[in-house]
Amino acid sequence: MSCIVLLALLFNSCASPNKKKEDVGFVGRAYQNLTAYYNGFFNANELLNAAILEIESKHPDNFQEQLIIYPYLLDLDTTTASSTLNTAIDKLKKDIYLHKASHWVDDSYFQMGKAQFLKKDYERAENSFKYVVQNYSEAQLAQEKKDRMSPRQRKNELQKIRKEEKKEKEVEKEKKIEEKEKIAKEKEKTKKEKAAEKKKAAKEKAKAKKKAAKAKKKGKPAPKKPTTTPSKPTTETKTQPSTTTQPQTIEQPVAVDEKKPKTPAKPKNYFLKHRPVHQEAKLWLAKTYIQRSNYEDGDRILRSLLSETGTFDYVRREALLTTAYTEMHKNNFSSAIDPLAEAIPMVKDKKRRARLTYILGQLYLKTGKYEMAYQAFEKVESLKPSYEMTFNATLNKYSASIATNKLSDDDLNSRLNKMLKDLKNEEYKDQIYFMLADINLRNNDITGAIKNLQTGIQVSRKGPAAKAESYLKLADLFYQRDIFDKAYHYYDSTATAYPTNKERYKEIINRRDALKDIAYNIEVISYQDSLLMVSKMSKEEQEALAKKLIKAAKEREKIAAASGTSASTPSGFNFKGGNNGVPTSSANSPFMGNKGPMSGPTPSTFFAYNDKTVKDGKRQFDKLWGSRPLEDNWRYSALMQNFAGTSTETKDEGINAFFISKSEIAKVLADVPTDQATVAKAEADILDAMSALGTLYPDKIERYDKAIDILEKMIERFPNNAHEPQAFYQLYFAYMLKGNESKANYYADLLKSKYNGNPYSLYFSDPQHIKNMMAKQDELTRYYQTTYESLSQGNYATAYDMSYKSDSLFGNKNQYRPKFAMITAMSLGNLKGKEAYIAALKDLIAVHPNTDEEKRAKEMLRLLGSGSSASEQLLADAEKIYKTTDNDQHFVMVLFKPEVTKIEEAKALLADYNSRFFASSDLKAANITLRDGNIDRQVLLIRSFDNKMKAMEYFNQAINKKGDFISARFPFDLYAISNSNYRELIRLKSATLYDAWFNKYYRLGE
């Protein structure tokens, strides 16, 4: 019993957190080491490995892009694996506190630094690594061990050190003796060679003398003495000095030997011993410096690790890889090749070695070393990695072969088509089509390239990021061919997926924005021309055409459902919305005037515009813009908009699969003009769009030739139209900038003679008038900005006074009038209270209908609770627009509050929620941006549900399980909405009316 008590007391004393190493004996230290490792360090290390896997899983390798050496460095989200890492840090802190006497303290500090590094808390990580480097070097640990020794142990240790030093001296002495013997042998060899040369020369001399004597006896002239040429020194004597003085002959090789670098000493052997983490801490400190852009200190540490003779092999390997990563991070790809190539043979894990070899091959391709790239990708194939890596290595190998003329385009085309037939490549067909498109482009086959790129997008099963390069290539091709509407949509698709750190990102965004209104107006013309064309058909022809198109659409849906791709035909804008929102022209541009509507809610290209589509319903996706995460941002064409509201997926493969009702036909033909008034409206829309393009082409993309073309077509098609003076004015400047002065003067004379006194003609008769107009416009803009700043700064009296005076200063038709009215209302609310605010908002609604300010005022009245009459009016307005369609296809819409601008995390939470609670429903989420007044609101659209009941089941569960649904950090409004009502909401660009309608017919009606 006494032994058990004694043992318990012993281990209790061992576990005291206040005990230091010098206070604990051998048994105590062994206990501390054991418990420190298994209680804290081991578990924390497992958590760190799990955290790295979690971080890397968010960024799977995209083999079409340049891979990164350390994938976990791609993640910029500080919340990723944060709970796992915080748990690891807590365990390590406890480990350090409880087991100060163990030799795992430095490891715990080091692992804590790694956890902080992975949390992107680089400042704390730097401090942790510095602490280990400064306090746990090998020399300090050795001194600490020495301090704990007894006198006898120190004596034994000193003797051991002396023996080792003596042994080293003996080894060095033996090396010197061997070197001297080697020099002596070299000397002896040289001496023998010289003696042999001398003997040979003597023999030849004697022979020549003998011949001379014989010739003399015979009375012949003595032969000339042969000139002896010294024989070439042998390889061994090549480095010997030419002089024959003995000291120089002996000393020269010694001097050369002294200049040779010493053979690096092997790292200290820690077999069955605890290895200090000092070197690893230095390595990770270098990584931390690099992540904080302190490249100088990071490079200095890496150089020291690579130059020190005692660096462990695995640390040397990671130092080389970190060096390569740094050079790649700085875009010095050629400088990254050597350290990466040196490190790869040191990597034992086959999977990692294959990945690093793939990266090396990519670097060779980037730097134009195609032969080396070919060898690298061939090596990747031999390492037998995943099929995806093997497939991409093969494609890259083909690219290198084409660059070195090892493979012709015909051979490559044959191989790629063979790969298309292989079932294993089903997932990677998009990449094959992309490479086929490259072959087309090299052979100037633009049509073939477009077809292959579009087919690649269509068959792709990957996310938008993988399609970004295809989108971009198509956008560039259409832009070069002046097909600006298609170019805009492809640039728009590219912008949603293209990495922001890539070189062309800003160019893509700028070009997309420049083409936005141009594409809108081009599609207005296409759409209205199509309507007019169909309006000239007989009723029977219209119905036959509608039936043919509906059948084609159903066939496309059927094929898409079988292939797992999207059947929607991405089109353009929904022109039902009319011309709401007109951007102002540049004040200093001669091309001033109405630029036409800004991009409406949903673009649309009318079904009958493409004759091939009309004639052949089986042509799939011939206007395919690609499957993208914001798929509803493409929205539907006029056909699909009308068709999708009533069509539901049917399992009937027989006769009923293509049954077409009269209501479906009516919806398809709903927009076709039926009388003179609607025909005139369509022609007016075309005229406005053509005029707008005359302004947009030169202002946005500096295409004066396109402006000339569209304006002259407009004048020819619509003579004496209201836009003609502006068109003459714009044509004058366009021709002047093109250098055609005679044509410019023709339009100037036409403007002066036909529209004398018109504001545009005054430019020629009174240029000062135009300058005054522009100055007035600038003055109005500055005045509004000053008024708004006064309101923002809380100077309500000043803001009210300035907005009140705006009519007298700039007239009651100035473009900022609704905005001044809103400032007036907000100022009154702050100065005189709620009643005055409500009255001013009602005045705004009455005076400025169909404006963004009206929508905002109605929303404010609703929030203010301005009486039942306002709510009733809101509901009455909503009922005019939204209709009850319980059996229609439904969506659930998550409309985020304006302060939520980034929804990537919310989208991930939603995907997790759907996989947990609605795994069998095959729900998909698309994100769009809704321009609600002057505010952008992010939307997640969950689709799709067969009817209202199923959508409301989802809605109610999401409301009841708020803890499992999207986090409260992302405030939102939630709605169930039918397909047709969703289109109306997008057209209105506001959820205000739908909110009132939803409360009555869905939330309260349940």
Short mmCIF file of C-alpha atoms in Angstrom, two decimals, residues 350-355 357 376-391 393:
data_model
loop_
_atom_site.label_atom_id
_atom_site.label_comp_id
_atom_site.label_asym_id
_atom_site.label_seq_id
_atom_site.Cartn_x
_atom_site.Cartn_y
_atom_site.Cartn_z
CA LYS A 350 4.44 9.68 -55.28
CA LYS A 351 1.19 11.64 -55.48
CA ARG A 352 2.86 14.87 -54.41
CA ARG A 353 5.82 14.26 -56.72
CA ALA A 354 3.43 13.89 -59.67
CA ARG A 355 1.69 17.14 -58.79
CA THR A 357 6.19 17.61 -61.73
CA ALA A 376 7.90 16.78 -67.55
CA PHE A 377 4.35 15.86 -68.58
CA GLU A 378 5.58 12.50 -69.84
CA LYS A 379 7.08 11.94 -66.39
CA VAL A 380 3.73 12.86 -64.83
CA GLU A 381 2.03 10.15 -66.91
CA SER A 382 4.62 7.59 -65.81
CA LEU A 383 3.90 8.34 -62.13
CA LYS A 384 0.29 7.20 -62.70
CA PRO A 385 -1.57 9.95 -60.79
CA SER A 386 -5.34 10.53 -60.88
CA TYR A 387 -6.98 10.21 -64.29
CA GLU A 388 -7.79 13.93 -64.32
CA MET A 389 -4.13 14.85 -63.92
CA THR A 390 -3.08 12.25 -66.49
CA PHE A 391 -5.64 13.58 -68.98
CA ALA A 393 -0.83 16.14 -68.73
#
